[in-house]
Amino acid sequence: MPIIRVALDVPLATLFDYVVSEEARLEIGQRVVVPFGRKQVLGLAMEWAESSELAPERIKPVTRVLDDVPPLPQELLTLLHFCSDYYHYPLGMTALSALPTRLRALEPVTLKQALDYTLSAAGRELDMATLPKRRVVQQRILQALQQSPLSGAQLRSLSPSAPGALKVLIEAGWVECVARKAGPHLNPLPLAGEEAIVENHTFNDAHALTDEQRRAVDAVVQQTGYGCFLLHGITGSGKTEVYVHLMHEMLQRGGQVLLLVPEINLTPQLENYFRSRFPDVELVSLHSGLADGERAQNWLKAQAGEARIVLGTRLAVFAPLPKLSLILVDEEHDPSFKQQDGLRYSARDVAIFRASQRGVPIVLGSATPSLESWYNAQSGRYRMLKLTQRAVQPATLPIVRCMDVSKLPLQEGLSEPMLTAIEARLQRKEQSLIFINRRGYAPVLMCSACGWLSECKHCAGKLVLHLKGRTLRCHHCGFQQRVPHACPTCGDADLKPVGIGTQRLEETLQSRFPQARILRVDRDSTRNKGAWAAMRKLIHEGEADILIGTQMLAKGHDFPNLTLVGVISPDGALYSADFRASEKLFAQLTQVGGRAGRADKAGEVIVQTAFPNHPLFQALRAHDYEIWAQTLLAERQMAGFPPFVYQALLSAEGKQLGEVNTFLQQARGAAKDLQMPVEVYGVVPAAMPKRANHHRAQLLVQADRRKALQEFLRAWKPTLDALPAQKLRWALDIDPMEF
Ligand code: ADP
Ligand code: ZN
Ligand code: ZN
């Protein structure tokens, strides 16, 4: 009987053998339910085998073959193999973690049927003349539906407010939903306006491309086969427009396009944006914020080749895409492309592998590329495409000024020039954004008598003062306690908040500018579902004067009335132990600065720093990423850091520090014994040496070549798996971003 090798979600590096009866008609890539121990579990059929190492009587039969959805394509299975090998993570866990939750369940997937909207009997009899004239969108929808039933996407293309109008029409009983008839919509809607119908989709061609944009688009569309492009474009240079034109081209060729974005908060906005440009093209998003059913449905639309544009966060890199013809990675430098637990993959790197495996172009876009990508473009492995001008003409880059806080007096963390600049914006009815990367009221509470600091007893971190509920909270483990009335050490009642967080800044600015409408955007104020969307609306409608925000506000949002960005206390990154901290800071400040002055108003960025002459700020003032990248590359080369070396980080944590260290020392000994051309560093505490009562330490290994590191890891991993580590959690992180 044929033996099928199945991937299971268990921490072992092997596949598992089962038999399957002839009539079960199993195909590779199908999901199966199999017995494992005493349980029934879900697995993925990976390959057939001639024979098994198990004795025939010990091989159990597959319980059930799930044929609810088509088998996963071989291409995806190959990608999973690659990820498992490269990240040294068990194949079964790799495979299962790539699947949407619904496809990991033991039950078959049931999906909602695709729906069309059509006029009801009442709707067909309705006299349009009786409708109020103001209801333009409702009128338009009814008129369109008189011609033929339409999908939600097609109706949305009529107007951004179509969903609301549709709801009213359904409630009035004029429009109803019906199950879609098989087959594609043959006649795309003829629409008013500037769009042109090209072959089989509508393309709202909003802008004539600039020369630079044209060159970038041409270079990519002329590429045959795999090629990796680095699209380096300053903020506001119109990278998105380049993506749109590339999508258009690939859609015309009948292909699918995958667009990866870093931030889940941005996906609804981007989704709407791309829908407005391609109103009748099927577009789906894939991210962890979707309900399980919707995510499975979108995944299957991608797999069926029906969804032509797939927009998603890092997990979307695993979506099956039979017609994949282009991958776009926006903000490719963003650390959130790297998963920090389980399969610690970099979606950008996996995307590059995927493009090369498939033989299609990939475009990495950023205003501040990662040094890895920049270096690859410099050395010719990637092709560089540059956008050096802002796309909308009067919009120029903001003026960046540094305020030397070692010389200027500060009031609650704010310098006078900063306050004056904010005041000027208030008078001109423009918006200011004050950027600070610390939420809460103050980073720590201190006793002025004995110097006691509020520390988390479970972590090596400080408890942050939050005024709401008067609590001290640990941002690492979630521990909270009420603010003590007196110092726990000396009993003195004079406890003072030290440092500044978003809440304190809000309080300070509110008392200084009592009339100003201040909006604080951080993880605390946006915790409730929909809160962030509501705030964004307020900002757009000009209902907020001063925005106070953490990095959430920095990414990708376009606020035309914003003309001032203030940056408070960014200096920590300049002397951080993390060698990537200054690279990240430059990217962050460029991005947040890019929010200022995007429309017809000039923007200004004010940075409060004690090191105004630091090369980072010099480059920031000159808007010169290249100089900065050169400086950093020189430093990294001197110090022997990536991208000049390749790293793997073994980290471990446990309740007993001794056990953690013993494990890592044994791992280190085993690594040394291999005598391979890699550098094995010493065992050191993690940057956060204790978290939630677990001690954390790590061991770094690096090599000059990726291949040497991989060979070493292949030899080392089995010994790691064999080390005693019952009470520990450990993980191997390839190309680590966090230490
Ligand atoms: P980036 O992603 O590079 O920061 P965007 O793609 O958001 O820049 O573009 C910035 C602004 O410029 C947007 O408002 C966009 O509509 C506009 N834009 C882009 N390309 C053009 C063009 N060729 N002509 C006119 N406006 C453009
Ligand atoms: Zn004290
Ligand atoms: Zn803690």
mmCIF file of C-alpha atoms in Angstrom, residues 109 137 177 340 412 472 508 517 580 640:
data_model
loop_
_atom_site.group_PDB
_atom_site.id
_atom_site.type_symbol
_atom_site.label_atom_id
_atom_site.label_comp_id
_atom_site.label_asym_id
_atom_site.label_seq_id
_atom_site.Cartn_x
_atom_site.Cartn_y
_atom_site.Cartn_z
ATOM 1 C CA VAL A 109 -14.016 24.454 5.582
ATOM 2 C CA VAL A 137 -25.084 57.675 -4.593
ATOM 3 C CA CYS A 177 -28.488 39.814 -2.167
ATOM 4 C CA GLN A 340 9.632 37.202 16.480
ATOM 5 C CA GLU A 412 8.281 69.380 31.111
ATOM 6 C CA LEU A 472 2.310 51.465 37.688
ATOM 7 C CA THR A 508 1.584 69.614 29.516
ATOM 8 C CA ARG A 517 -7.894 69.997 20.539
ATOM 9 C CA ARG A 580 20.530 48.528 14.536
ATOM 10 C CA GLY A 640 32.075 43.131 11.690
#
